[in-house]
Short mmCIF file of N, CA and C in Angstrom, two decimals:
data_model
loop_
_atom_site.label_atom_id
_atom_site.label_comp_id
_atom_site.label_asym_id
_atom_site.label_seq_id
_atom_site.Cartn_x
_atom_site.Cartn_y
_atom_site.Cartn_z
N MET A 1 24.92 3.32 4.69
CA MET A 1 24.65 2.12 3.92
C MET A 1 24.15 1.04 4.89
N ASP A 2 23.02 0.47 4.57
CA ASP A 2 22.42 -0.56 5.41
C ASP A 2 22.45 -1.88 4.66
N LEU A 3 23.31 -2.78 5.11
CA LEU A 3 23.47 -4.05 4.42
C LEU A 3 22.22 -4.92 4.50
N LYS A 4 21.40 -4.74 5.53
CA LYS A 4 20.15 -5.51 5.62
C LYS A 4 19.21 -5.14 4.46
N LYS A 5 19.16 -3.87 4.14
CA LYS A 5 18.33 -3.44 3.01
C LYS A 5 18.86 -4.01 1.71
N HIS A 6 20.18 -4.00 1.57
CA HIS A 6 20.79 -4.55 0.36
C HIS A 6 20.46 -6.04 0.24
N LEU A 7 20.60 -6.76 1.35
CA LEU A 7 20.32 -8.19 1.33
C LEU A 7 18.85 -8.46 1.00
N ALA A 8 17.97 -7.64 1.54
CA ALA A 8 16.54 -7.78 1.23
C ALA A 8 16.30 -7.60 -0.27
N PHE A 9 16.95 -6.61 -0.86
CA PHE A 9 16.80 -6.38 -2.29
C PHE A 9 17.39 -7.54 -3.09
N ILE A 10 18.57 -8.00 -2.72
CA ILE A 10 19.23 -9.12 -3.41
C ILE A 10 18.33 -10.35 -3.41
N LYS A 11 17.84 -10.72 -2.23
CA LYS A 11 17.00 -11.93 -2.13
C LYS A 11 15.68 -11.77 -2.88
N THR A 12 15.17 -10.55 -2.91
CA THR A 12 13.92 -10.30 -3.64
C THR A 12 14.14 -10.48 -5.14
N VAL A 13 15.22 -9.92 -5.65
CA VAL A 13 15.51 -10.06 -7.08
C VAL A 13 15.78 -11.52 -7.42
N GLU A 14 16.56 -12.20 -6.60
CA GLU A 14 16.89 -13.60 -6.87
C GLU A 14 15.65 -14.50 -6.87
N SER A 15 14.72 -14.23 -5.97
CA SER A 15 13.54 -15.08 -5.88
C SER A 15 12.38 -14.58 -6.74
N GLY A 16 12.42 -13.29 -7.11
CA GLY A 16 11.33 -12.73 -7.89
C GLY A 16 10.07 -12.49 -7.08
N SER A 17 10.23 -12.51 -5.75
CA SER A 17 9.06 -12.41 -4.88
C SER A 17 9.43 -11.78 -3.55
N LEU A 18 8.64 -10.80 -3.12
CA LEU A 18 8.84 -10.21 -1.80
C LEU A 18 8.55 -11.24 -0.71
N THR A 19 7.53 -12.05 -0.92
CA THR A 19 7.13 -13.06 0.07
C THR A 19 8.21 -14.12 0.24
N GLN A 20 8.77 -14.60 -0.87
CA GLN A 20 9.83 -15.61 -0.78
C GLN A 20 11.09 -15.03 -0.15
N ALA A 21 11.41 -13.80 -0.48
CA ALA A 21 12.58 -13.14 0.12
C ALA A 21 12.38 -13.02 1.63
N ALA A 22 11.18 -12.65 2.04
CA ALA A 22 10.88 -12.52 3.46
C ALA A 22 11.05 -13.86 4.17
N ALA A 23 10.56 -14.93 3.56
CA ALA A 23 10.68 -16.27 4.16
C ALA A 23 12.15 -16.67 4.29
N ARG A 24 12.96 -16.40 3.27
CA ARG A 24 14.38 -16.77 3.30
C ARG A 24 15.14 -16.01 4.38
N LEU A 25 14.71 -14.77 4.63
CA LEU A 25 15.43 -13.92 5.59
C LEU A 25 14.76 -13.85 6.96
N ASN A 26 13.68 -14.60 7.14
CA ASN A 26 12.93 -14.60 8.40
C ASN A 26 12.40 -13.22 8.77
N TYR A 27 11.87 -12.53 7.78
CA TYR A 27 11.20 -11.25 7.97
C TYR A 27 9.76 -11.41 7.49
N THR A 28 8.96 -10.40 7.75
CA THR A 28 7.62 -10.39 7.17
C THR A 28 7.69 -9.73 5.80
N GLN A 29 6.72 -10.03 4.96
CA GLN A 29 6.70 -9.44 3.63
C GLN A 29 6.59 -7.92 3.69
N PRO A 30 5.76 -7.35 4.58
CA PRO A 30 5.70 -5.88 4.65
C PRO A 30 7.04 -5.23 5.05
N SER A 31 7.81 -5.90 5.91
CA SER A 31 9.10 -5.31 6.30
C SER A 31 10.10 -5.34 5.15
N ILE A 32 10.07 -6.39 4.34
CA ILE A 32 10.93 -6.45 3.15
C ILE A 32 10.54 -5.34 2.18
N SER A 33 9.24 -5.21 1.96
CA SER A 33 8.75 -4.17 1.07
C SER A 33 9.15 -2.78 1.56
N GLN A 34 9.07 -2.57 2.86
CA GLN A 34 9.44 -1.27 3.44
C GLN A 34 10.94 -1.00 3.28
N MET A 35 11.77 -2.02 3.50
CA MET A 35 13.22 -1.85 3.34
C MET A 35 13.55 -1.43 1.91
N ILE A 36 12.93 -2.10 0.95
CA ILE A 36 13.20 -1.79 -0.46
C ILE A 36 12.67 -0.41 -0.82
N SER A 37 11.51 -0.05 -0.29
CA SER A 37 10.97 1.29 -0.53
C SER A 37 11.90 2.37 0.02
N LYS A 38 12.49 2.10 1.19
CA LYS A 38 13.45 3.06 1.76
C LYS A 38 14.70 3.17 0.90
N LEU A 39 15.16 2.05 0.35
CA LEU A 39 16.30 2.10 -0.57
C LEU A 39 15.96 2.93 -1.80
N GLU A 40 14.78 2.71 -2.35
CA GLU A 40 14.36 3.48 -3.52
C GLU A 40 14.30 4.97 -3.20
N GLU A 41 13.84 5.29 -2.00
CA GLU A 41 13.77 6.69 -1.57
C GLU A 41 15.19 7.28 -1.44
N GLU A 42 16.10 6.51 -0.84
CA GLU A 42 17.49 6.97 -0.68
C GLU A 42 18.17 7.17 -2.02
N TYR A 43 17.95 6.25 -2.95
CA TYR A 43 18.64 6.29 -4.24
C TYR A 43 17.97 7.25 -5.22
N GLY A 44 16.70 7.51 -5.01
CA GLY A 44 16.01 8.46 -5.88
C GLY A 44 15.46 7.87 -7.16
N PHE A 45 15.38 6.54 -7.24
CA PHE A 45 14.79 5.89 -8.42
C PHE A 45 14.25 4.53 -8.01
N PRO A 46 13.25 4.03 -8.76
CA PRO A 46 12.67 2.72 -8.44
C PRO A 46 13.67 1.59 -8.73
N LEU A 47 13.64 0.60 -7.86
CA LEU A 47 14.51 -0.57 -8.02
C LEU A 47 13.74 -1.77 -8.56
N LEU A 48 12.45 -1.82 -8.26
CA LEU A 48 11.64 -2.97 -8.64
C LEU A 48 10.41 -2.55 -9.43
N ILE A 49 10.01 -3.44 -10.31
CA ILE A 49 8.72 -3.34 -10.97
C ILE A 49 7.83 -4.35 -10.25
N ARG A 50 6.85 -3.85 -9.56
CA ARG A 50 5.95 -4.71 -8.79
C ARG A 50 4.81 -5.14 -9.71
N GLN A 51 4.68 -6.44 -9.87
CA GLN A 51 3.66 -6.99 -10.75
C GLN A 51 2.68 -7.81 -9.93
N ARG A 52 1.64 -8.22 -10.58
CA ARG A 52 0.60 -8.99 -9.90
C ARG A 52 1.17 -10.29 -9.30
N HIS A 53 2.06 -10.93 -10.03
CA HIS A 53 2.62 -12.21 -9.58
C HIS A 53 4.12 -12.11 -9.41
N GLY A 54 4.57 -11.23 -8.54
CA GLY A 54 5.98 -11.13 -8.26
C GLY A 54 6.57 -9.77 -8.62
N VAL A 55 7.87 -9.73 -8.61
CA VAL A 55 8.60 -8.49 -8.90
C VAL A 55 9.77 -8.80 -9.82
N ARG A 56 10.25 -7.76 -10.48
CA ARG A 56 11.47 -7.89 -11.26
C ARG A 56 12.20 -6.55 -11.16
N PRO A 57 13.52 -6.58 -11.31
CA PRO A 57 14.28 -5.33 -11.17
C PRO A 57 14.06 -4.41 -12.37
N THR A 58 14.10 -3.11 -12.10
CA THR A 58 14.13 -2.13 -13.19
C THR A 58 15.52 -2.19 -13.81
N ALA A 59 15.73 -1.48 -14.89
CA ALA A 59 17.07 -1.44 -15.51
C ALA A 59 18.09 -0.88 -14.51
N ASN A 60 17.72 0.19 -13.81
CA ASN A 60 18.62 0.75 -12.80
C ASN A 60 18.78 -0.19 -11.61
N GLY A 61 17.69 -0.88 -11.25
CA GLY A 61 17.74 -1.86 -10.17
C GLY A 61 18.71 -2.98 -10.48
N LEU A 62 18.73 -3.41 -11.73
CA LEU A 62 19.64 -4.47 -12.15
C LEU A 62 21.10 -4.00 -12.07
N LYS A 63 21.33 -2.74 -12.43
CA LYS A 63 22.69 -2.19 -12.35
C LYS A 63 23.21 -2.21 -10.92
N VAL A 64 22.38 -1.76 -9.97
CA VAL A 64 22.85 -1.72 -8.57
C VAL A 64 22.83 -3.10 -7.92
N PHE A 65 21.99 -4.01 -8.45
CA PHE A 65 21.93 -5.38 -7.92
C PHE A 65 23.30 -6.04 -7.94
N HIS A 66 23.98 -5.95 -9.06
CA HIS A 66 25.29 -6.60 -9.19
C HIS A 66 26.31 -5.99 -8.24
N ILE A 67 26.26 -4.70 -8.06
CA ILE A 67 27.18 -4.03 -7.14
C ILE A 67 26.85 -4.42 -5.71
N MET A 68 25.56 -4.49 -5.37
CA MET A 68 25.15 -4.90 -4.02
C MET A 68 25.61 -6.32 -3.71
N LYS A 69 25.53 -7.20 -4.71
CA LYS A 69 25.99 -8.58 -4.49
C LYS A 69 27.48 -8.60 -4.18
N ASP A 70 28.26 -7.78 -4.88
CA ASP A 70 29.70 -7.70 -4.61
C ASP A 70 29.96 -7.17 -3.21
N ILE A 71 29.22 -6.15 -2.81
CA ILE A 71 29.37 -5.59 -1.46
C ILE A 71 29.05 -6.66 -0.43
N GLN A 72 27.98 -7.41 -0.64
CA GLN A 72 27.58 -8.45 0.30
C GLN A 72 28.65 -9.54 0.41
N LYS A 73 29.18 -9.97 -0.74
CA LYS A 73 30.24 -11.00 -0.72
C LYS A 73 31.46 -10.50 0.03
N ASN A 74 31.85 -9.25 -0.23
CA ASN A 74 33.02 -8.69 0.43
C ASN A 74 32.78 -8.52 1.93
N TYR A 75 31.57 -8.17 2.31
CA TYR A 75 31.25 -8.06 3.73
C TYR A 75 31.37 -9.42 4.41
N GLU A 76 30.88 -10.47 3.76
CA GLU A 76 30.99 -11.81 4.32
C GLU A 76 32.46 -12.22 4.44
N LYS A 77 33.28 -11.86 3.45
CA LYS A 77 34.72 -12.14 3.52
C LYS A 77 35.36 -11.40 4.68
N LEU A 78 34.94 -10.15 4.89
CA LEU A 78 35.46 -9.36 5.99
C LEU A 78 35.15 -10.03 7.33
N ILE A 79 33.90 -10.43 7.52
CA ILE A 79 33.50 -11.08 8.77
C ILE A 79 34.29 -12.37 8.99
N GLU A 80 34.46 -13.14 7.92
CA GLU A 80 35.22 -14.40 8.01
C GLU A 80 36.67 -14.12 8.39
N THR A 81 37.28 -13.11 7.79
CA THR A 81 38.66 -12.75 8.08
C THR A 81 38.81 -12.29 9.52
N VAL A 82 37.90 -11.45 9.97
CA VAL A 82 37.94 -10.98 11.36
C VAL A 82 37.79 -12.15 12.32
N ASP A 83 36.87 -13.05 12.03
CA ASP A 83 36.68 -14.23 12.88
C ASP A 83 37.93 -15.09 12.91
N ASN A 84 38.57 -15.27 11.75
CA ASN A 84 39.81 -16.06 11.70
C ASN A 84 40.92 -15.41 12.51
N ILE A 85 41.05 -14.10 12.41
CA ILE A 85 42.07 -13.38 13.17
C ILE A 85 41.82 -13.55 14.67
N ASN A 86 40.56 -13.58 15.07
CA ASN A 86 40.21 -13.73 16.48
C ASN A 86 40.18 -15.19 16.94
N GLY A 87 40.57 -16.11 16.05
CA GLY A 87 40.69 -17.51 16.44
C GLY A 87 39.43 -18.33 16.30
N PHE A 88 38.41 -17.78 15.67
CA PHE A 88 37.19 -18.54 15.46
C PHE A 88 37.29 -19.29 14.14
N GLU A 89 36.89 -20.54 14.17
CA GLU A 89 36.87 -21.30 12.94
C GLU A 89 35.42 -21.42 12.49
N ILE A 90 35.20 -21.10 11.24
CA ILE A 90 33.87 -21.12 10.67
C ILE A 90 33.80 -22.25 9.65
N GLY A 91 32.70 -22.94 9.63
CA GLY A 91 32.52 -24.00 8.65
C GLY A 91 31.25 -24.78 8.92
N GLU A 92 31.11 -25.86 8.21
CA GLU A 92 29.94 -26.71 8.38
C GLU A 92 30.35 -28.00 9.03
N ILE A 93 29.50 -28.49 9.89
CA ILE A 93 29.69 -29.80 10.50
C ILE A 93 28.45 -30.61 10.17
N ARG A 94 28.67 -31.79 9.64
CA ARG A 94 27.55 -32.66 9.32
C ARG A 94 27.63 -33.89 10.23
N LEU A 95 26.52 -34.18 10.83
CA LEU A 95 26.45 -35.33 11.71
C LEU A 95 25.50 -36.37 11.12
N GLY A 96 25.88 -37.60 11.27
CA GLY A 96 25.00 -38.68 10.84
C GLY A 96 24.61 -39.51 12.05
N ALA A 97 23.42 -40.01 12.05
CA ALA A 97 22.97 -40.84 13.16
C ALA A 97 22.11 -41.97 12.62
N PHE A 98 22.16 -43.07 13.32
CA PHE A 98 21.35 -44.22 12.97
C PHE A 98 20.38 -44.48 14.11
N PRO A 99 19.17 -44.85 13.78
CA PRO A 99 18.24 -45.18 14.86
C PRO A 99 18.70 -46.46 15.54
N SER A 100 18.56 -46.49 16.84
CA SER A 100 18.97 -47.71 17.56
C SER A 100 17.78 -48.65 17.71
N LEU A 101 18.09 -49.89 17.70
CA LEU A 101 17.08 -50.93 17.88
C LEU A 101 17.21 -51.49 19.27
N LYS A 102 16.10 -51.68 19.93
CA LYS A 102 16.15 -52.26 21.29
C LYS A 102 15.77 -53.70 21.26
#
């Protein structure tokens, strides 16, 4: 199981576009397309309907989409738990700054 391929599929379905998914994940569009094609090959059925202006999941693609999202969420929880056990604190820090006048 390759979580990168799952994430590529998730972002593609959410955005409806291979190009937008690639931009969100800092990949090229052809690499996203290749990852999804490899998933389709592994699973033995198409995951996406490729249209002129974007993509949408097939019925089977939609079924596995929800399961992939759960796997991704649980993987993120696992990483967070492992980091917490190892003493790393994860979170967001927001900084504010004001321009100084001379």
